[in-house]
mmCIF file with all atom_site columns, N, CA and C in Angstrom:
data_model
loop_
_atom_site.group_PDB
_atom_site.id
_atom_site.type_symbol
_atom_site.label_atom_id
_atom_site.label_alt_id
_atom_site.label_comp_id
_atom_site.label_asym_id
_atom_site.label_entity_id
_atom_site.label_seq_id
_atom_site.pdbx_PDB_ins_code
_atom_site.Cartn_x
_atom_site.Cartn_y
_atom_site.Cartn_z
_atom_site.occupancy
_atom_site.B_iso_or_equiv
_atom_site.pdbx_formal_charge
_atom_site.auth_seq_id
_atom_site.auth_comp_id
_atom_site.auth_asym_id
_atom_site.auth_atom_id
_atom_site.pdbx_PDB_model_num
ATOM 1   N N  . UNK X 1 1  ? 1.942   11.391 -7.353  1.00 61.00 ? 133 UNK X N  1
ATOM 2   C CA . UNK X 1 1  ? 0.866   11.015 -7.293  1.00 61.00 ? 133 UNK X CA 1
ATOM 3   C C  . UNK X 1 1  ? 0.444   11.236 -5.945  1.00 61.00 ? 133 UNK X C  1
ATOM 4   N N  . UNK X 1 2  ? -0.354  11.333 -5.906  1.00 92.00 ? 134 UNK X N  1
ATOM 5   C CA . UNK X 1 2  ? -0.796  11.642 -4.706  1.00 92.00 ? 134 UNK X CA 1
ATOM 6   C C  . UNK X 1 2  ? -2.167  9.950  -4.892  1.00 92.00 ? 134 UNK X C  1
ATOM 7   N N  . UNK X 1 3  ? -3.000  9.950  -3.762  1.00 97.00 ? 135 UNK X N  1
ATOM 8   C CA . UNK X 1 3  ? -3.217  8.390  -3.310  1.00 97.00 ? 135 UNK X CA 1
ATOM 9   C C  . UNK X 1 3  ? -5.227  8.697  -4.158  1.00 97.00 ? 135 UNK X C  1
ATOM 10  N N  . UNK X 1 4  ? -5.678  8.148  -4.654  1.00 97.00 ? 136 UNK X N  1
ATOM 11  C CA . UNK X 1 4  ? -7.035  7.709  -5.101  1.00 97.00 ? 136 UNK X CA 1
ATOM 12  C C  . UNK X 1 4  ? -7.734  7.947  -5.293  1.00 97.00 ? 136 UNK X C  1
ATOM 13  N N  . UNK X 1 5  ? -9.170  8.060  -4.006  1.00 95.00 ? 137 UNK X N  1
ATOM 14  C CA . UNK X 1 5  ? -10.525 7.291  -4.065  1.00 95.00 ? 137 UNK X CA 1
ATOM 15  C C  . UNK X 1 5  ? -11.340 6.730  -4.890  1.00 95.00 ? 137 UNK X C  1
ATOM 16  N N  . UNK X 1 6  ? -11.513 5.743  -4.817  1.00 95.00 ? 138 UNK X N  1
ATOM 17  C CA . UNK X 1 6  ? -12.390 4.723  -5.817  1.00 95.00 ? 138 UNK X CA 1
ATOM 18  C C  . UNK X 1 6  ? -12.405 3.650  -5.252  1.00 95.00 ? 138 UNK X C  1
ATOM 19  N N  . UNK X 1 7  ? -13.906 4.166  -5.364  1.00 95.00 ? 139 UNK X N  1
ATOM 20  C CA . UNK X 1 7  ? -14.607 2.634  -4.529  1.00 95.00 ? 139 UNK X CA 1
ATOM 21  C C  . UNK X 1 7  ? -14.800 2.334  -2.987  1.00 95.00 ? 139 UNK X C  1
ATOM 22  N N  . UNK X 1 8  ? -14.609 3.721  -2.245  1.00 95.00 ? 140 UNK X N  1
ATOM 23  C CA . UNK X 1 8  ? -14.299 3.519  -0.846  1.00 95.00 ? 140 UNK X CA 1
ATOM 24  C C  . UNK X 1 8  ? -13.131 2.513  -0.266  1.00 95.00 ? 140 UNK X C  1
ATOM 25  N N  . UNK X 1 9  ? -12.107 2.629  -1.070  1.00 97.00 ? 141 UNK X N  1
ATOM 26  C CA . UNK X 1 9  ? -9.993  2.530  -1.130  1.00 97.00 ? 141 UNK X CA 1
ATOM 27  C C  . UNK X 1 9  ? -9.858  3.669  -1.995  1.00 97.00 ? 141 UNK X C  1
ATOM 28  N N  . UNK X 1 10 ? -9.142  3.901  -0.542  1.00 98.00 ? 142 UNK X N  1
ATOM 29  C CA . UNK X 1 10 ? -7.775  5.143  -1.342  1.00 98.00 ? 142 UNK X CA 1
ATOM 30  C C  . UNK X 1 10 ? -6.866  3.849  -2.602  1.00 98.00 ? 142 UNK X C  1
ATOM 31  N N  . UNK X 1 11 ? -6.326  4.120  -3.371  1.00 98.00 ? 143 UNK X N  1
ATOM 32  C CA . UNK X 1 11 ? -5.461  3.371  -4.157  1.00 98.00 ? 143 UNK X CA 1
ATOM 33  C C  . UNK X 1 11 ? -4.162  4.182  -4.957  1.00 98.00 ? 143 UNK X C  1
ATOM 34  N N  . UNK X 1 12 ? -2.887  3.705  -4.624  1.00 98.00 ? 144 UNK X N  1
ATOM 35  C CA . UNK X 1 12 ? -2.047  3.763  -5.761  1.00 98.00 ? 144 UNK X CA 1
ATOM 36  C C  . UNK X 1 12 ? -1.018  2.953  -6.590  1.00 98.00 ? 144 UNK X C  1
ATOM 37  N N  . UNK X 1 13 ? -0.090  3.378  -7.415  1.00 98.00 ? 145 UNK X N  1
ATOM 38  C CA . UNK X 1 13 ? 1.179   2.361  -8.196  1.00 98.00 ? 145 UNK X CA 1
ATOM 39  C C  . UNK X 1 13 ? 2.001   3.194  -8.417  1.00 98.00 ? 145 UNK X C  1
ATOM 40  N N  . UNK X 1 14 ? 3.100   2.496  -7.990  1.00 97.00 ? 146 UNK X N  1
ATOM 41  C CA . UNK X 1 14 ? 4.229   2.539  -7.488  1.00 97.00 ? 146 UNK X CA 1
ATOM 42  C C  . UNK X 1 14 ? 4.460   1.658  -9.016  1.00 97.00 ? 146 UNK X C  1
ATOM 43  N N  . UNK X 1 15 ? 5.602   2.280  -9.052  1.00 97.00 ? 147 UNK X N  1
ATOM 44  C CA . UNK X 1 15 ? 7.062   1.342  -9.948  1.00 97.00 ? 147 UNK X CA 1
ATOM 45  C C  . UNK X 1 15 ? 8.495   1.513  -9.745  1.00 97.00 ? 147 UNK X C  1
ATOM 46  N N  . UNK X 1 16 ? 8.919   0.179  -9.714  1.00 98.00 ? 148 UNK X N  1
ATOM 47  C CA . UNK X 1 16 ? 10.175  0.101  -8.948  1.00 98.00 ? 148 UNK X CA 1
ATOM 48  C C  . UNK X 1 16 ? 11.381  -0.185 -9.552  1.00 98.00 ? 148 UNK X C  1
ATOM 49  N N  . UNK X 1 17 ? 12.865  0.331  -9.980  1.00 98.00 ? 149 UNK X N  1
ATOM 50  C CA . UNK X 1 17 ? 13.632  -0.131 -10.969 1.00 98.00 ? 149 UNK X CA 1
ATOM 51  C C  . UNK X 1 17 ? 13.187  -1.796 -11.627 1.00 98.00 ? 149 UNK X C  1
ATOM 52  N N  . UNK X 1 18 ? 13.385  -2.484 -10.292 1.00 98.00 ? 150 UNK X N  1
ATOM 53  C CA . UNK X 1 18 ? 13.466  -4.039 -11.008 1.00 98.00 ? 150 UNK X CA 1
ATOM 54  C C  . UNK X 1 18 ? 12.324  -4.601 -9.882  1.00 98.00 ? 150 UNK X C  1
ATOM 55  N N  . UNK X 1 19 ? 12.273  -5.890 -9.348  1.00 98.00 ? 151 UNK X N  1
ATOM 56  C CA . UNK X 1 19 ? 10.765  -6.544 -8.909  1.00 98.00 ? 151 UNK X CA 1
ATOM 57  C C  . UNK X 1 19 ? 12.174  -6.685 -6.764  1.00 98.00 ? 151 UNK X C  1
ATOM 58  N N  . UNK X 1 20 ? 13.015  -6.811 -6.589  1.00 98.00 ? 152 UNK X N  1
ATOM 59  C CA . UNK X 1 20 ? 13.950  -6.945 -5.518  1.00 98.00 ? 152 UNK X CA 1
ATOM 60  C C  . UNK X 1 20 ? 13.164  -5.768 -5.095  1.00 98.00 ? 152 UNK X C  1
ATOM 61  N N  . UNK X 1 21 ? 13.914  -4.211 -5.889  1.00 98.00 ? 153 UNK X N  1
ATOM 62  C CA . UNK X 1 21 ? 13.372  -3.424 -5.074  1.00 98.00 ? 153 UNK X CA 1
ATOM 63  C C  . UNK X 1 21 ? 11.535  -3.385 -5.117  1.00 98.00 ? 153 UNK X C  1
ATOM 64  N N  . UNK X 1 22 ? 11.023  -4.010 -5.671  1.00 98.00 ? 154 UNK X N  1
ATOM 65  C CA . UNK X 1 22 ? 9.675   -4.004 -5.422  1.00 98.00 ? 154 UNK X CA 1
ATOM 66  C C  . UNK X 1 22 ? 8.848   -4.610 -4.258  1.00 98.00 ? 154 UNK X C  1
ATOM 67  N N  . UNK X 1 23 ? 9.920   -6.162 -3.939  1.00 98.00 ? 155 UNK X N  1
ATOM 68  C CA . UNK X 1 23 ? 10.025  -6.156 -3.263  1.00 98.00 ? 155 UNK X CA 1
ATOM 69  C C  . UNK X 1 23 ? 10.334  -5.961 -1.876  1.00 98.00 ? 155 UNK X C  1
ATOM 70  N N  . UNK X 1 24 ? 11.225  -5.129 -1.518  1.00 98.00 ? 156 UNK X N  1
ATOM 71  C CA . UNK X 1 24 ? 11.927  -4.581 -0.109  1.00 98.00 ? 156 UNK X CA 1
ATOM 72  C C  . UNK X 1 24 ? 10.964  -3.806 0.456   1.00 98.00 ? 156 UNK X C  1
ATOM 73  N N  . UNK X 1 25 ? 10.181  -3.064 -1.324  1.00 98.00 ? 157 UNK X N  1
ATOM 74  C CA . UNK X 1 25 ? 9.146   -2.309 -0.700  1.00 98.00 ? 157 UNK X CA 1
ATOM 75  C C  . UNK X 1 25 ? 7.895   -2.367 0.102   1.00 98.00 ? 157 UNK X C  1
ATOM 76  N N  . UNK X 1 26 ? 7.691   -3.397 -0.288  1.00 98.00 ? 158 UNK X N  1
ATOM 77  C CA . UNK X 1 26 ? 6.407   -4.744 0.305   1.00 98.00 ? 158 UNK X CA 1
ATOM 78  C C  . UNK X 1 26 ? 6.636   -4.984 1.603   1.00 98.00 ? 158 UNK X C  1
ATOM 79  N N  . UNK X 1 27 ? 7.817   -5.875 1.581   1.00 98.00 ? 159 UNK X N  1
ATOM 80  C CA . UNK X 1 27 ? 8.183   -5.796 3.228   1.00 98.00 ? 159 UNK X CA 1
ATOM 81  C C  . UNK X 1 27 ? 8.905   -5.108 4.271   1.00 98.00 ? 159 UNK X C  1
ATOM 82  N N  . UNK X 1 28 ? 9.006   -4.182 4.097   1.00 98.00 ? 160 UNK X N  1
ATOM 83  C CA . UNK X 1 28 ? 9.062   -2.188 4.670   1.00 98.00 ? 160 UNK X CA 1
ATOM 84  C C  . UNK X 1 28 ? 7.043   -2.211 5.297   1.00 98.00 ? 160 UNK X C  1
ATOM 85  N N  . UNK X 1 29 ? 6.703   -2.401 3.719   1.00 98.00 ? 161 UNK X N  1
ATOM 86  C CA . UNK X 1 29 ? 4.782   -2.159 4.375   1.00 98.00 ? 161 UNK X CA 1
ATOM 87  C C  . UNK X 1 29 ? 4.218   -3.105 5.238   1.00 98.00 ? 161 UNK X C  1
ATOM 88  N N  . UNK X 1 30 ? 4.712   -4.269 3.940   1.00 98.00 ? 162 UNK X N  1
ATOM 89  C CA . UNK X 1 30 ? 3.978   -5.226 6.152   1.00 98.00 ? 162 UNK X CA 1
ATOM 90  C C  . UNK X 1 30 ? 4.561   -5.609 7.502   1.00 98.00 ? 162 UNK X C  1
ATOM 91  N N  . UNK X 1 31 ? 5.845   -4.876 7.681   1.00 98.00 ? 163 UNK X N  1
ATOM 92  C CA . UNK X 1 31 ? 6.459   -4.430 8.989   1.00 98.00 ? 163 UNK X CA 1
ATOM 93  C C  . UNK X 1 31 ? 5.229   -3.454 9.409   1.00 98.00 ? 163 UNK X C  1
ATOM 94  N N  . UNK X 1 32 ? 4.858   -2.601 8.978   1.00 97.00 ? 164 UNK X N  1
ATOM 95  C CA . UNK X 1 32 ? 4.857   -1.649 8.840   1.00 97.00 ? 164 UNK X CA 1
ATOM 96  C C  . UNK X 1 32 ? 3.168   -2.089 9.817   1.00 97.00 ? 164 UNK X C  1
ATOM 97  N N  . UNK X 1 33 ? 2.045   -2.447 9.056   1.00 97.00 ? 165 UNK X N  1
ATOM 98  C CA . UNK X 1 33 ? 1.091   -3.194 8.271   1.00 97.00 ? 165 UNK X CA 1
ATOM 99  C C  . UNK X 1 33 ? 0.630   -3.588 9.497   1.00 97.00 ? 165 UNK X C  1
ATOM 100 N N  . UNK X 1 34 ? 1.477   -4.771 9.962   1.00 97.00 ? 166 UNK X N  1
ATOM 101 C CA . UNK X 1 34 ? 1.358   -5.807 10.596  1.00 97.00 ? 166 UNK X CA 1
ATOM 102 C C  . UNK X 1 34 ? 1.253   -4.984 12.578  1.00 97.00 ? 166 UNK X C  1
ATOM 103 N N  . UNK X 1 35 ? 2.368   -4.252 12.695  1.00 97.00 ? 167 UNK X N  1
ATOM 104 C CA . UNK X 1 35 ? 2.214   -3.609 13.098  1.00 97.00 ? 167 UNK X CA 1
ATOM 105 C C  . UNK X 1 35 ? 1.635   -3.076 13.786  1.00 97.00 ? 167 UNK X C  1
ATOM 106 N N  . UNK X 1 36 ? 0.662   -1.895 12.522  1.00 96.00 ? 168 UNK X N  1
ATOM 107 C CA . UNK X 1 36 ? -1.002  -1.297 13.070  1.00 96.00 ? 168 UNK X CA 1
ATOM 108 C C  . UNK X 1 36 ? -1.890  -2.435 13.459  1.00 96.00 ? 168 UNK X C  1
ATOM 109 N N  . UNK X 1 37 ? -1.518  -4.400 12.872  1.00 95.00 ? 169 UNK X N  1
ATOM 110 C CA . UNK X 1 37 ? -3.013  -3.987 12.968  1.00 95.00 ? 169 UNK X CA 1
ATOM 111 C C  . UNK X 1 37 ? -4.044  -4.151 11.628  1.00 95.00 ? 169 UNK X C  1
ATOM 112 N N  . UNK X 1 38 ? -3.800  -3.215 10.888  1.00 94.00 ? 170 UNK X N  1
ATOM 113 C CA . UNK X 1 38 ? -3.944  -3.189 9.623   1.00 94.00 ? 170 UNK X CA 1
ATOM 114 C C  . UNK X 1 38 ? -3.440  -3.369 8.239   1.00 94.00 ? 170 UNK X C  1
ATOM 115 N N  . UNK X 1 39 ? -4.155  -4.455 7.278   1.00 95.00 ? 171 UNK X N  1
ATOM 116 C CA . UNK X 1 39 ? -3.070  -4.665 7.012   1.00 95.00 ? 171 UNK X CA 1
ATOM 117 C C  . UNK X 1 39 ? -3.598  -4.193 4.705   1.00 95.00 ? 171 UNK X C  1
ATOM 118 N N  . UNK X 1 40 ? -2.821  -4.256 3.897   1.00 96.00 ? 172 UNK X N  1
ATOM 119 C CA . UNK X 1 40 ? -2.720  -3.733 2.606   1.00 96.00 ? 172 UNK X CA 1
ATOM 120 C C  . UNK X 1 40 ? -3.955  -4.548 1.891   1.00 96.00 ? 172 UNK X C  1
ATOM 121 N N  . UNK X 1 41 ? -4.696  -4.386 1.020   1.00 97.00 ? 173 UNK X N  1
ATOM 122 C CA . UNK X 1 41 ? -4.249  -5.268 -0.397  1.00 97.00 ? 173 UNK X CA 1
ATOM 123 C C  . UNK X 1 41 ? -3.204  -5.277 -1.405  1.00 97.00 ? 173 UNK X C  1
ATOM 124 N N  . UNK X 1 42 ? -3.179  -5.857 -1.994  1.00 97.00 ? 174 UNK X N  1
ATOM 125 C CA . UNK X 1 42 ? -1.591  -5.264 -2.413  1.00 97.00 ? 174 UNK X CA 1
ATOM 126 C C  . UNK X 1 42 ? -1.886  -6.697 -4.025  1.00 97.00 ? 174 UNK X C  1
ATOM 127 N N  . UNK X 1 43 ? -1.561  -5.396 -5.479  1.00 98.00 ? 175 UNK X N  1
ATOM 128 C CA . UNK X 1 43 ? -0.899  -6.649 -6.454  1.00 98.00 ? 175 UNK X CA 1
ATOM 129 C C  . UNK X 1 43 ? -0.318  -6.559 -6.912  1.00 98.00 ? 175 UNK X C  1
ATOM 130 N N  . UNK X 1 44 ? 0.805   -6.650 -6.736  1.00 98.00 ? 176 UNK X N  1
ATOM 131 C CA . UNK X 1 44 ? 2.701   -6.727 -7.307  1.00 98.00 ? 176 UNK X CA 1
ATOM 132 C C  . UNK X 1 44 ? 3.093   -8.034 -8.866  1.00 98.00 ? 176 UNK X C  1
ATOM 133 N N  . UNK X 1 45 ? 3.289   -7.055 -9.780  1.00 98.00 ? 177 UNK X N  1
ATOM 134 C CA . UNK X 1 45 ? 4.129   -8.002 -10.652 1.00 98.00 ? 177 UNK X CA 1
ATOM 135 C C  . UNK X 1 45 ? 5.560   -6.919 -11.314 1.00 98.00 ? 177 UNK X C  1
ATOM 136 N N  . UNK X 1 46 ? 6.552   -8.328 -11.587 1.00 98.00 ? 178 UNK X N  1
ATOM 137 C CA . UNK X 1 46 ? 7.574   -7.668 -11.491 1.00 98.00 ? 178 UNK X CA 1
ATOM 138 C C  . UNK X 1 46 ? 7.869   -6.270 -10.379 1.00 98.00 ? 178 UNK X C  1
ATOM 139 N N  . UNK X 1 47 ? 7.989   -4.881 -11.156 1.00 98.00 ? 179 UNK X N  1
ATOM 140 C CA . UNK X 1 47 ? 8.342   -4.015 -10.680 1.00 98.00 ? 179 UNK X CA 1
ATOM 141 C C  . UNK X 1 47 ? 7.324   -3.565 -10.022 1.00 98.00 ? 179 UNK X C  1
ATOM 142 N N  . UNK X 1 48 ? 6.245   -3.793 -10.413 1.00 98.00 ? 180 UNK X N  1
ATOM 143 C CA . UNK X 1 48 ? 5.003   -2.879 -9.987  1.00 98.00 ? 180 UNK X CA 1
ATOM 144 C C  . UNK X 1 48 ? 4.231   -3.345 -9.308  1.00 98.00 ? 180 UNK X C  1
ATOM 145 N N  . UNK X 1 49 ? 3.817   -2.375 -7.823  1.00 98.00 ? 181 UNK X N  1
ATOM 146 C CA . UNK X 1 49 ? 2.747   -2.813 -6.816  1.00 98.00 ? 181 UNK X CA 1
ATOM 147 C C  . UNK X 1 49 ? 1.502   -1.672 -7.302  1.00 98.00 ? 181 UNK X C  1
ATOM 148 N N  . UNK X 1 50 ? 0.588   -2.642 -6.778  1.00 98.00 ? 182 UNK X N  1
ATOM 149 C CA . UNK X 1 50 ? -0.878  -1.356 -6.811  1.00 98.00 ? 182 UNK X CA 1
ATOM 150 C C  . UNK X 1 50 ? -1.695  -1.780 -5.794  1.00 98.00 ? 182 UNK X C  1
ATOM 151 N N  . UNK X 1 51 ? -1.191  -0.521 -4.219  1.00 98.00 ? 183 UNK X N  1
ATOM 152 C CA . UNK X 1 51 ? -1.730  -1.042 -2.996  1.00 98.00 ? 183 UNK X CA 1
ATOM 153 C C  . UNK X 1 51 ? -3.295  -0.339 -3.144  1.00 98.00 ? 183 UNK X C  1
ATOM 154 N N  . UNK X 1 52 ? -3.715  -1.062 -2.909  1.00 98.00 ? 184 UNK X N  1
ATOM 155 C CA . UNK X 1 52 ? -5.866  -0.717 -1.972  1.00 98.00 ? 184 UNK X CA 1
ATOM 156 C C  . UNK X 1 52 ? -5.819  -0.799 -0.845  1.00 98.00 ? 184 UNK X C  1
ATOM 157 N N  . UNK X 1 53 ? -6.024  0.738  0.006   1.00 98.00 ? 185 UNK X N  1
ATOM 158 C CA . UNK X 1 53 ? -6.667  0.806  1.503   1.00 98.00 ? 185 UNK X CA 1
ATOM 159 C C  . UNK X 1 53 ? -7.781  1.079  1.768   1.00 98.00 ? 185 UNK X C  1
ATOM 160 N N  . UNK X 1 54 ? -8.646  -0.117 2.334   1.00 97.00 ? 186 UNK X N  1
ATOM 161 C CA . UNK X 1 54 ? -9.424  0.521  3.010   1.00 97.00 ? 186 UNK X CA 1
ATOM 162 C C  . UNK X 1 54 ? -9.938  -0.336 4.623   1.00 97.00 ? 186 UNK X C  1
ATOM 163 N N  . UNK X 1 55 ? -11.144 0.174  5.935   1.00 95.00 ? 187 UNK X N  1
ATOM 164 C CA . UNK X 1 55 ? -11.221 -0.610 6.901   1.00 95.00 ? 187 UNK X CA 1
ATOM 165 C C  . UNK X 1 55 ? -12.220 -1.367 5.939   1.00 95.00 ? 187 UNK X C  1
ATOM 166 N N  . UNK X 1 56 ? -12.717 -2.661 5.877   1.00 90.00 ? 188 UNK X N  1
ATOM 167 C CA . UNK X 1 56 ? -13.124 -3.227 5.627   1.00 90.00 ? 188 UNK X CA 1
ATOM 168 C C  . UNK X 1 56 ? -14.753 -3.118 6.949   1.00 90.00 ? 188 UNK X C  1
ATOM 169 N N  . UNK X 1 57 ? -14.450 -3.220 7.832   1.00 88.00 ? 189 UNK X N  1
ATOM 170 C CA . UNK X 1 57 ? -15.372 -3.860 9.113   1.00 88.00 ? 189 UNK X CA 1
ATOM 171 C C  . UNK X 1 57 ? -15.776 -2.397 9.192   1.00 88.00 ? 189 UNK X C  1
ATOM 172 N N  . UNK X 1 58 ? -15.021 -0.775 8.596   1.00 91.00 ? 190 UNK X N  1
ATOM 173 C CA . UNK X 1 58 ? -16.029 -0.161 8.522   1.00 91.00 ? 190 UNK X CA 1
ATOM 174 C C  . UNK X 1 58 ? -16.252 0.708  6.974   1.00 91.00 ? 190 UNK X C  1
ATOM 175 N N  . UNK X 1 59 ? -16.440 -0.354 6.309   1.00 88.00 ? 191 UNK X N  1
ATOM 176 C CA . UNK X 1 59 ? -17.337 -0.057 4.952   1.00 88.00 ? 191 UNK X CA 1
ATOM 177 C C  . UNK X 1 59 ? -16.153 0.604  4.297   1.00 88.00 ? 191 UNK X C  1
ATOM 178 N N  . UNK X 1 60 ? -15.289 1.566  4.668   1.00 93.00 ? 192 UNK X N  1
ATOM 179 C CA . UNK X 1 60 ? -14.715 2.532  3.973   1.00 93.00 ? 192 UNK X CA 1
ATOM 180 C C  . UNK X 1 60 ? -13.360 2.920  4.615   1.00 93.00 ? 192 UNK X C  1
ATOM 181 N N  . UNK X 1 61 ? -13.142 3.558  4.157   1.00 96.00 ? 193 UNK X N  1
ATOM 182 C CA . UNK X 1 61 ? -11.217 4.589  4.139   1.00 96.00 ? 193 UNK X CA 1
ATOM 183 C C  . UNK X 1 61 ? -11.255 5.584  5.828   1.00 96.00 ? 193 UNK X C  1
ATOM 184 N N  . UNK X 1 62 ? -10.351 4.769  6.024   1.00 96.00 ? 194 UNK X N  1
ATOM 185 C CA . UNK X 1 62 ? -10.263 5.911  7.252   1.00 96.00 ? 194 UNK X CA 1
ATOM 186 C C  . UNK X 1 62 ? -9.325  6.259  7.880   1.00 96.00 ? 194 UNK X C  1
ATOM 187 N N  . UNK X 1 63 ? -9.105  6.759  9.610   1.00 96.00 ? 195 UNK X N  1
ATOM 188 C CA . UNK X 1 63 ? -7.984  7.478  9.542   1.00 96.00 ? 195 UNK X CA 1
ATOM 189 C C  . UNK X 1 63 ? -6.245  6.093  9.569   1.00 96.00 ? 195 UNK X C  1
ATOM 190 N N  . UNK X 1 64 ? -6.903  4.650  9.900   1.00 95.00 ? 196 UNK X N  1
ATOM 191 C CA . UNK X 1 64 ? -5.551  4.465  9.729   1.00 95.00 ? 196 UNK X CA 1
ATOM 192 C C  . UNK X 1 64 ? -5.327  3.594  8.306   1.00 95.00 ? 196 UNK X C  1
ATOM 193 N N  . UNK X 1 65 ? -5.921  3.906  7.374   1.00 96.00 ? 197 UNK X N  1
ATOM 194 C CA . UNK X 1 65 ? -5.877  3.620  6.211   1.00 96.00 ? 197 UNK X CA 1
ATOM 195 C C  . UNK X 1 65 ? -5.048  4.729  5.643   1.00 96.00 ? 197 UNK X C  1
ATOM 196 N N  . UNK X 1 66 ? -5.630  6.231  6.246   1.00 96.00 ? 198 UNK X N  1
ATOM 197 C CA . UNK X 1 66 ? -4.610  7.156  6.046   1.00 96.00 ? 198 UNK X CA 1
ATOM 198 C C  . UNK X 1 66 ? -3.482  7.692  6.252   1.00 96.00 ? 198 UNK X C  1
ATOM 199 N N  . UNK X 1 67 ? -2.818  6.324  7.986   1.00 96.00 ? 199 UNK X N  1
ATOM 200 C CA . UNK X 1 67 ? -2.230  6.541  8.452   1.00 96.00 ? 199 UNK X CA 1
ATOM 201 C C  . UNK X 1 67 ? -1.052  5.906  7.638   1.00 96.00 ? 199 UNK X C  1
ATOM 202 N N  . UNK X 1 68 ? -1.378  4.721  7.578   1.00 97.00 ? 200 UNK X N  1
ATOM 203 C CA . UNK X 1 68 ? -0.878  3.649  6.846   1.00 97.00 ? 200 UNK X CA 1
ATOM 204 C C  . UNK X 1 68 ? -0.244  4.505  5.023   1.00 97.00 ? 200 UNK X C  1
ATOM 205 N N  . UNK X 1 69 ? -1.663  5.072  4.693   1.00 97.00 ? 201 UNK X N  1
ATOM 206 C CA . UNK X 1 69 ? -0.806  5.875  3.662   1.00 97.00 ? 201 UNK X CA 1
ATOM 207 C C  . UNK X 1 69 ? 0.402   6.813  3.191   1.00 97.00 ? 201 UNK X C  1
ATOM 208 N N  . UNK X 1 70 ? 0.268   7.493  4.517   1.00 97.00 ? 202 UNK X N  1
ATOM 209 C CA . UNK X 1 70 ? 1.151   8.262  5.525   1.00 97.00 ? 202 UNK X CA 1
ATOM 210 C C  . UNK X 1 70 ? 2.639   7.795  5.214   1.00 97.00 ? 202 UNK X C  1
ATOM 211 N N  . UNK X 1 71 ? 1.991   6.849  5.663   1.00 97.00 ? 203 UNK X N  1
ATOM 212 C CA . UNK X 1 71 ? 3.599   6.243  5.769   1.00 97.00 ? 203 UNK X CA 1
ATOM 213 C C  . UNK X 1 71 ? 4.755   5.403  4.686   1.00 97.00 ? 203 UNK X C  1
ATOM 214 N N  . UNK X 1 72 ? 3.583   4.468  3.655   1.00 98.00 ? 204 UNK X N  1
ATOM 215 C CA . UNK X 1 72 ? 3.680   4.386  2.355   1.00 98.00 ? 204 UNK X CA 1
ATOM 216 C C  . UNK X 1 72 ? 4.431   5.704  1.368   1.00 98.00 ? 204 UNK X C  1
ATOM 217 N N  . UNK X 1 73 ? 3.587   6.409  1.262   1.00 97.00 ? 205 UNK X N  1
ATOM 218 C CA . UNK X 1 73 ? 4.526   7.236  0.464   1.00 97.00 ? 205 UNK X CA 1
ATOM 219 C C  . UNK X 1 73 ? 5.599   8.127  1.053   1.00 97.00 ? 205 UNK X C  1
ATOM 220 N N  . UNK X 1 74 ? 6.253   8.097  2.332   1.00 96.00 ? 206 UNK X N  1
ATOM 221 C CA . UNK X 1 74 ? 7.234   8.200  3.148   1.00 96.00 ? 206 UNK X CA 1
ATOM 222 C C  . UNK X 1 74 ? 8.227   7.499  2.773   1.00 96.00 ? 206 UNK X C  1
ATOM 223 N N  . UNK X 1 75 ? 8.041   6.371  2.627   1.00 95.00 ? 207 UNK X N  1
ATOM 224 C CA . UNK X 1 75 ? 8.933   5.470  1.835   1.00 95.00 ? 207 UNK X CA 1
ATOM 225 C C  . UNK X 1 75 ? 9.566   4.904  0.851   1.00 95.00 ? 207 UNK X C  1
ATOM 226 N N  . UNK X 1 76 ? 8.605   5.518  -0.659  1.00 93.00 ? 208 UNK X N  1
ATOM 227 C CA . UNK X 1 76 ? 8.004   5.272  -1.429  1.00 93.00 ? 208 UNK X CA 1
ATOM 228 C C  . UNK X 1 76 ? 8.953   6.013  -2.241  1.00 93.00 ? 208 UNK X C  1
#
């Protein structure tokens, strides 16, 4: 499943075996996001993670969002 662009954000949902896998996924993203100084909006309930990427000060999707989305896909 590819990322959808909704209201100036890249949006994608992921589902994992359990909470532990979902949280490990989020932790990997958090470390990369901190390195990039570009942080996602995300929502987690048990084994589901929904991620929204946007560059607020640019008013929409930028290369930073696309780069983080590419990284996220590579670890999903």
